[in-house]
Amino acid sequence: MTQIIPAPGVLLIADPFLKDPNFMRTVVLLCEHQDEGSFGFVLNRQYEYTLDQLMASAEGMPLPVYYGGPVQVDTIHFLHRYPEKIPGGFEVIDGIFWGGDFETAVALLKAGEIEAANIRFFIGYSGWSEGQLQGELKEKSWITSKGNRKLIFHKDMNAIWKDALIDLGGEYGQLINYPIDPQLN
């Protein structure tokens, strides 16, 4: 299977042998890709604190926050499916938007006007400088795939990496059984 060219909405699925602790067995949704660099969020790493523990404006909302990546871990970002209600977002793939007015999103959640299952919060993000992601793709650190709502808003964070590989079919489904360190086998 040929690699899909990086672009917004493409998933980067960590190769089973990728040892970088920030990205081991992760799936990253690319939100932006340009010659100058790339930007996205790790979809399958939950952060140790909930939204209400990180943001005073989210008091009483113990929603999970995901570790988006190792860059600017003092910032909170979000993906959602409410472009008509949350202004200012950018469409990443059909029906999924990155960002927008944060306070509006929190107010809508508090009022019960949007569902928590259709919004994901991230602390930090994953970023690559010019040429860095292309180099990692050449080294086969990542397997690429088209993003989809099922994986981006998966109900079981621990199944995202495996399901992303299974969705690719064929030999990729076998990768889920590979040990993290084959030398220990």
PDB file of C-alpha atoms in Angstrom:
ATOM      1  CA  MET A   1       0.000   0.000   0.000  1.00  0.00           C
ATOM      2  CA  THR A   2       1.412   3.386  -0.909  1.00  0.00           C
ATOM      3  CA  GLN A   3       1.700   6.144   1.613  1.00  0.00           C
ATOM      4  CA  ILE A   4      -0.924   8.875   1.517  1.00  0.00           C
ATOM      5  CA  ILE A   5       0.642  12.313   1.092  1.00  0.00           C
ATOM      6  CA  PRO A   6       0.461  14.330   4.337  1.00  0.00           C
ATOM      7  CA  ALA A   7      -2.405  16.839   4.324  1.00  0.00           C
ATOM      8  CA  PRO A   8      -5.095  18.028   6.732  1.00  0.00           C
ATOM      9  CA  GLY A   9      -7.250  15.050   7.719  1.00  0.00           C
ATOM     10  CA  VAL A  10      -4.534  12.439   7.223  1.00  0.00           C
ATOM     11  CA  LEU A  11      -3.770  10.089  10.102  1.00  0.00           C
ATOM     12  CA  LEU A  12      -0.198   9.269  11.056  1.00  0.00           C
ATOM     13  CA  ILE A  13      -0.231   5.798  12.588  1.00  0.00           C
ATOM     14  CA  ALA A  14       2.935   5.026  14.538  1.00  0.00           C
ATOM     15  CA  ASP A  15       4.919   2.088  13.214  1.00  0.00           C
ATOM     16  CA  PRO A  16       4.845  -0.707  15.837  1.00  0.00           C
ATOM     17  CA  PHE A  17       8.593  -0.290  16.397  1.00  0.00           C
ATOM     18  CA  LEU A  18       8.619   3.519  16.785  1.00  0.00           C
ATOM     19  CA  LYS A  19      10.374   4.020  20.126  1.00  0.00           C
ATOM     20  CA  ASP A  20       9.847   7.775  20.645  1.00  0.00           C
ATOM     21  CA  PRO A  21       7.953   7.859  23.989  1.00  0.00           C
ATOM     22  CA  ASN A  22       5.831  10.787  22.760  1.00  0.00           C
ATOM     23  CA  PHE A  23       4.509   8.771  19.835  1.00  0.00           C
ATOM     24  CA  MET A  24       4.835   5.063  20.648  1.00  0.00           C
ATOM     25  CA  ARG A  25       1.667   3.290  19.396  1.00  0.00           C
ATOM     26  CA  THR A  26      -0.129   6.563  18.709  1.00  0.00           C
ATOM     27  CA  VAL A  27      -2.371   7.920  15.979  1.00  0.00           C
ATOM     28  CA  VAL A  28      -1.938  11.594  15.080  1.00  0.00           C
ATOM     29  CA  LEU A  29      -4.530  13.564  13.134  1.00  0.00           C
ATOM     30  CA  LEU A  30      -2.822  16.135  10.906  1.00  0.00           C
ATOM     31  CA  CYS A  31      -4.705  19.429  11.018  1.00  0.00           C
ATOM     32  CA  GLU A  32      -2.271  21.408   8.912  1.00  0.00           C
ATOM     33  CA  HIS A  33       0.543  20.518   6.519  1.00  0.00           C
ATOM     34  CA  GLN A  34       2.645  23.000   4.593  1.00  0.00           C
ATOM     35  CA  ASP A  35       6.198  23.130   3.306  1.00  0.00           C
ATOM     36  CA  GLU A  36       7.154  25.068   6.456  1.00  0.00           C
ATOM     37  CA  GLY A  37       5.903  22.324   8.744  1.00  0.00           C
ATOM     38  CA  SER A  38       3.039  20.215  10.030  1.00  0.00           C
ATOM     39  CA  PHE A  39       0.704  20.285  13.012  1.00  0.00           C
ATOM     40  CA  GLY A  40      -1.670  17.735  14.556  1.00  0.00           C
ATOM     41  CA  PHE A  41      -2.977  15.991  17.655  1.00  0.00           C
ATOM     42  CA  VAL A  42      -2.328  12.577  19.196  1.00  0.00           C
ATOM     43  CA  LEU A  43      -5.775  10.992  19.384  1.00  0.00           C
ATOM     44  CA  ASN A  44      -5.102   8.120  21.777  1.00  0.00           C
ATOM     45  CA  ARG A  45      -3.325   9.456  24.867  1.00  0.00           C
ATOM     46  CA  GLN A  46      -5.455  10.727  27.686  1.00  0.00           C
ATOM     47  CA  TYR A  47      -3.988  13.491  29.830  1.00  0.00           C
ATOM     48  CA  GLU A  48      -3.889  13.107  33.604  1.00  0.00           C
ATOM     49  CA  TYR A  49      -6.203  16.066  34.261  1.00  0.00           C
ATOM     50  CA  THR A  50      -9.763  16.774  33.139  1.00  0.00           C
ATOM     51  CA  LEU A  51     -10.932  19.987  31.489  1.00  0.00           C
ATOM     52  CA  ASP A  52     -12.382  21.456  34.690  1.00  0.00           C
ATOM     53  CA  GLN A  53      -9.041  20.880  36.447  1.00  0.00           C
ATOM     54  CA  LEU A  54      -7.217  22.857  33.746  1.00  0.00           C
ATOM     55  CA  MET A  55      -9.653  25.665  32.990  1.00  0.00           C
ATOM     56  CA  ALA A  56     -11.609  27.671  35.560  1.00  0.00           C
ATOM     57  CA  SER A  57     -14.241  28.474  32.915  1.00  0.00           C
ATOM     58  CA  ALA A  58     -14.994  24.736  32.611  1.00  0.00           C
ATOM     59  CA  GLU A  59     -15.853  24.307  36.297  1.00  0.00           C
ATOM     60  CA  GLY A  60     -18.105  21.304  36.873  1.00  0.00           C
ATOM     61  CA  MET A  61     -17.154  19.706  33.542  1.00  0.00           C
ATOM     62  CA  PRO A  62     -14.819  16.753  34.221  1.00  0.00           C
ATOM     63  CA  LEU A  63     -14.345  16.022  30.500  1.00  0.00           C
ATOM     64  CA  PRO A  64     -11.290  14.079  29.397  1.00  0.00           C
ATOM     65  CA  VAL A  65      -8.394  16.007  27.894  1.00  0.00           C
ATOM     66  CA  TYR A  66      -6.028  14.266  25.514  1.00  0.00           C
ATOM     67  CA  TYR A  67      -2.289  14.768  25.213  1.00  0.00           C
ATOM     68  CA  GLY A  68      -2.089  16.356  21.765  1.00  0.00           C
ATOM     69  CA  GLY A  69       1.697  16.190  21.673  1.00  0.00           C
ATOM     70  CA  PRO A  70       4.877  17.519  23.229  1.00  0.00           C
ATOM     71  CA  VAL A  71       4.723  21.071  21.793  1.00  0.00           C
ATOM     72  CA  GLN A  72       3.279  23.978  23.823  1.00  0.00           C
ATOM     73  CA  VAL A  73       1.764  21.852  26.561  1.00  0.00           C
ATOM     74  CA  ASP A  74       0.423  25.041  28.138  1.00  0.00           C
ATOM     75  CA  THR A  75      -2.211  25.431  25.397  1.00  0.00           C
ATOM     76  CA  ILE A  76      -5.598  23.765  24.968  1.00  0.00           C
ATOM     77  CA  HIS A  77      -7.034  22.987  21.540  1.00  0.00           C
ATOM     78  CA  PHE A  78     -10.147  21.161  20.423  1.00  0.00           C
ATOM     79  CA  LEU A  79     -11.746  19.232  17.581  1.00  0.00           C
ATOM     80  CA  HIS A  80     -15.509  19.284  17.141  1.00  0.00           C
ATOM     81  CA  ARG A  81     -18.474  18.574  14.879  1.00  0.00           C
ATOM     82  CA  TYR A  82     -20.387  21.841  15.462  1.00  0.00           C
ATOM     83  CA  PRO A  83     -19.356  24.407  12.837  1.00  0.00           C
ATOM     84  CA  GLU A  84     -22.796  26.034  12.915  1.00  0.00           C
ATOM     85  CA  LYS A  85     -22.620  26.601  16.683  1.00  0.00           C
ATOM     86  CA  ILE A  86     -18.894  27.208  17.350  1.00  0.00           C
ATOM     87  CA  PRO A  87     -17.585  30.022  15.128  1.00  0.00           C
ATOM     88  CA  GLY A  88     -14.008  30.300  13.914  1.00  0.00           C
ATOM     89  CA  GLY A  89     -13.074  26.649  13.364  1.00  0.00           C
ATOM     90  CA  PHE A  90     -11.188  25.207  10.394  1.00  0.00           C
ATOM     91  CA  GLU A  91     -12.523  22.122   8.636  1.00  0.00           C
ATOM     92  CA  VAL A  92      -9.925  19.342   8.812  1.00  0.00           C
ATOM     93  CA  ILE A  93     -11.989  16.626   7.161  1.00  0.00           C
ATOM     94  CA  ASP A  94     -15.617  16.531   6.143  1.00  0.00           C
ATOM     95  CA  GLY A  95     -17.644  17.525   9.210  1.00  0.00           C
ATOM     96  CA  ILE A  96     -14.730  17.753  11.679  1.00  0.00           C
ATOM     97  CA  PHE A  97     -13.365  21.131  12.691  1.00  0.00           C
ATOM     98  CA  TRP A  98     -10.298  22.236  14.608  1.00  0.00           C
ATOM     99  CA  GLY A  99     -10.624  25.181  16.961  1.00  0.00           C
ATOM    100  CA  GLY A 100     -13.029  28.033  17.125  1.00  0.00           C
ATOM    101  CA  ASP A 101     -14.312  30.156  19.974  1.00  0.00           C
ATOM    102  CA  PHE A 102     -13.330  28.235  23.111  1.00  0.00           C
ATOM    103  CA  GLU A 103     -15.645  30.086  25.515  1.00  0.00           C
ATOM    104  CA  THR A 104     -18.607  29.482  23.188  1.00  0.00           C
ATOM    105  CA  ALA A 105     -17.771  25.755  23.109  1.00  0.00           C
ATOM    106  CA  VAL A 106     -17.632  25.582  26.921  1.00  0.00           C
ATOM    107  CA  ALA A 107     -20.882  27.551  27.289  1.00  0.00           C
ATOM    108  CA  LEU A 108     -22.669  25.250  24.807  1.00  0.00           C
ATOM    109  CA  LEU A 109     -21.417  22.171  26.668  1.00  0.00           C
ATOM    110  CA  LYS A 110     -22.577  23.593  30.014  1.00  0.00           C
ATOM    111  CA  ALA A 111     -25.995  24.396  28.546  1.00  0.00           C
ATOM    112  CA  GLY A 112     -26.302  20.881  27.097  1.00  0.00           C
ATOM    113  CA  GLU A 113     -26.598  22.296  23.554  1.00  0.00           C
ATOM    114  CA  ILE A 114     -23.732  20.173  22.227  1.00  0.00           C
ATOM    115  CA  GLU A 115     -22.704  16.644  23.133  1.00  0.00           C
ATOM    116  CA  ALA A 116     -19.380  15.936  24.818  1.00  0.00           C
ATOM    117  CA  ALA A 117     -19.014  12.883  22.528  1.00  0.00           C
ATOM    118  CA  ASN A 118     -18.610  15.247  19.553  1.00  0.00           C
ATOM    119  CA  ILE A 119     -15.880  17.472  20.949  1.00  0.00           C
ATOM    120  CA  ARG A 120     -12.335  16.512  22.010  1.00  0.00           C
ATOM    121  CA  PHE A 121      -9.947  18.675  24.004  1.00  0.00           C
ATOM    122  CA  PHE A 122      -6.162  18.434  23.704  1.00  0.00           C
ATOM    123  CA  ILE A 123      -3.320  19.863  25.724  1.00  0.00           C
ATOM    124  CA  GLY A 124      -0.337  20.662  23.540  1.00  0.00           C
ATOM    125  CA  TYR A 125       0.110  19.495  19.976  1.00  0.00           C
ATOM    126  CA  SER A 126       2.413  17.531  17.705  1.00  0.00           C
ATOM    127  CA  GLY A 127       4.527  19.612  15.370  1.00  0.00           C
ATOM    128  CA  TRP A 128       7.131  19.018  12.695  1.00  0.00           C
ATOM    129  CA  SER A 129       9.471  21.596  11.195  1.00  0.00           C
ATOM    130  CA  GLU A 130      10.135  21.942   7.474  1.00  0.00           C
ATOM    131  CA  GLY A 131      11.087  18.551   6.005  1.00  0.00           C
ATOM    132  CA  GLN A 132      10.972  16.739   9.361  1.00  0.00           C
ATOM    133  CA  LEU A 133       7.753  14.794   8.734  1.00  0.00           C
ATOM    134  CA  GLN A 134       8.870  13.827   5.222  1.00  0.00           C
ATOM    135  CA  GLY A 135      12.069  12.442   6.753  1.00  0.00           C
ATOM    136  CA  GLU A 136      10.125  10.417   9.308  1.00  0.00           C
ATOM    137  CA  LEU A 137       7.888   9.046   6.536  1.00  0.00           C
ATOM    138  CA  LYS A 138      10.959   7.988   4.525  1.00  0.00           C
ATOM    139  CA  GLU A 139      12.283   6.215   7.638  1.00  0.00           C
ATOM    140  CA  LYS A 140       8.905   4.453   7.834  1.00  0.00           C
ATOM    141  CA  SER A 141       8.180   5.776  11.331  1.00  0.00           C
ATOM    142  CA  TRP A 142       4.578   6.418  10.269  1.00  0.00           C
ATOM    143  CA  ILE A 143       1.908   4.652   8.262  1.00  0.00           C
ATOM    144  CA  THR A 144      -0.558   7.078   6.689  1.00  0.00           C
ATOM    145  CA  SER A 145      -4.291   6.718   6.297  1.00  0.00           C
ATOM    146  CA  LYS A 146      -7.295   8.952   5.680  1.00  0.00           C
ATOM    147  CA  GLY A 147      -8.927  10.193   8.851  1.00  0.00           C
ATOM    148  CA  ASN A 148     -12.508   9.343   9.669  1.00  0.00           C
ATOM    149  CA  ARG A 149     -15.018  10.280  12.358  1.00  0.00           C
ATOM    150  CA  LYS A 150     -15.018   6.770  13.846  1.00  0.00           C
ATOM    151  CA  LEU A 151     -11.319   6.957  14.728  1.00  0.00           C
ATOM    152  CA  ILE A 152     -11.169  10.665  15.620  1.00  0.00           C
ATOM    153  CA  PHE A 153     -14.088  10.422  18.056  1.00  0.00           C
ATOM    154  CA  HIS A 154     -13.529   6.772  19.032  1.00  0.00           C
ATOM    155  CA  LYS A 155     -15.268   5.740  22.242  1.00  0.00           C
ATOM    156  CA  ASP A 156     -12.298   3.595  23.328  1.00  0.00           C
ATOM    157  CA  MET A 157      -9.061   5.579  23.254  1.00  0.00           C
ATOM    158  CA  ASN A 158      -7.043   2.384  23.823  1.00  0.00           C
ATOM    159  CA  ALA A 159      -8.385   0.808  20.620  1.00  0.00           C
ATOM    160  CA  ILE A 160      -7.611   3.689  18.209  1.00  0.00           C
ATOM    161  CA  TRP A 161      -4.113   2.532  17.164  1.00  0.00           C
ATOM    162  CA  LYS A 162      -5.214  -1.077  16.615  1.00  0.00           C
ATOM    163  CA  ASP A 163      -8.427  -0.097  14.820  1.00  0.00           C
ATOM    164  CA  ALA A 164      -6.546   2.331  12.546  1.00  0.00           C
ATOM    165  CA  LEU A 165      -4.258  -0.514  11.428  1.00  0.00           C
ATOM    166  CA  ILE A 166      -7.123  -2.991  11.065  1.00  0.00           C
ATOM    167  CA  ASP A 167      -8.998  -0.446   8.897  1.00  0.00           C
ATOM    168  CA  LEU A 168      -6.067  -0.495   6.461  1.00  0.00           C
ATOM    169  CA  GLY A 169      -6.610  -4.228   5.961  1.00  0.00           C
ATOM    170  CA  GLY A 170      -4.224  -6.883   4.701  1.00  0.00           C
ATOM    171  CA  GLU A 171      -0.803  -7.070   6.318  1.00  0.00           C
ATOM    172  CA  TYR A 172      -1.464  -4.012   8.494  1.00  0.00           C
ATOM    173  CA  GLY A 173      -3.899  -5.912  10.691  1.00  0.00           C
ATOM    174  CA  GLN A 174      -1.050  -8.242  11.694  1.00  0.00           C
ATOM    175  CA  LEU A 175       1.012  -5.323  13.030  1.00  0.00           C
ATOM    176  CA  ILE A 176      -1.235  -5.004  16.079  1.00  0.00           C
ATOM    177  CA  ASN A 177       0.264  -8.217  17.432  1.00  0.00           C
ATOM    178  CA  TYR A 178       3.892  -7.119  17.111  1.00  0.00           C
ATOM    179  CA  PRO A 179       5.682  -6.656  20.431  1.00  0.00           C
ATOM    180  CA  ILE A 180       6.942  -3.166  21.249  1.00  0.00           C
ATOM    181  CA  ASP A 181      10.484  -4.527  21.448  1.00  0.00           C
ATOM    182  CA  PRO A 182      10.992  -7.641  19.290  1.00  0.00           C
ATOM    183  CA  GLN A 183      14.330  -8.325  21.028  1.00  0.00           C
ATOM    184  CA  LEU A 184      12.393  -9.208  24.169  1.00  0.00           C
ATOM    185  CA  ASN A 185      10.470 -11.916  22.331  1.00  0.00           C
TER     186      ASN A 185
END
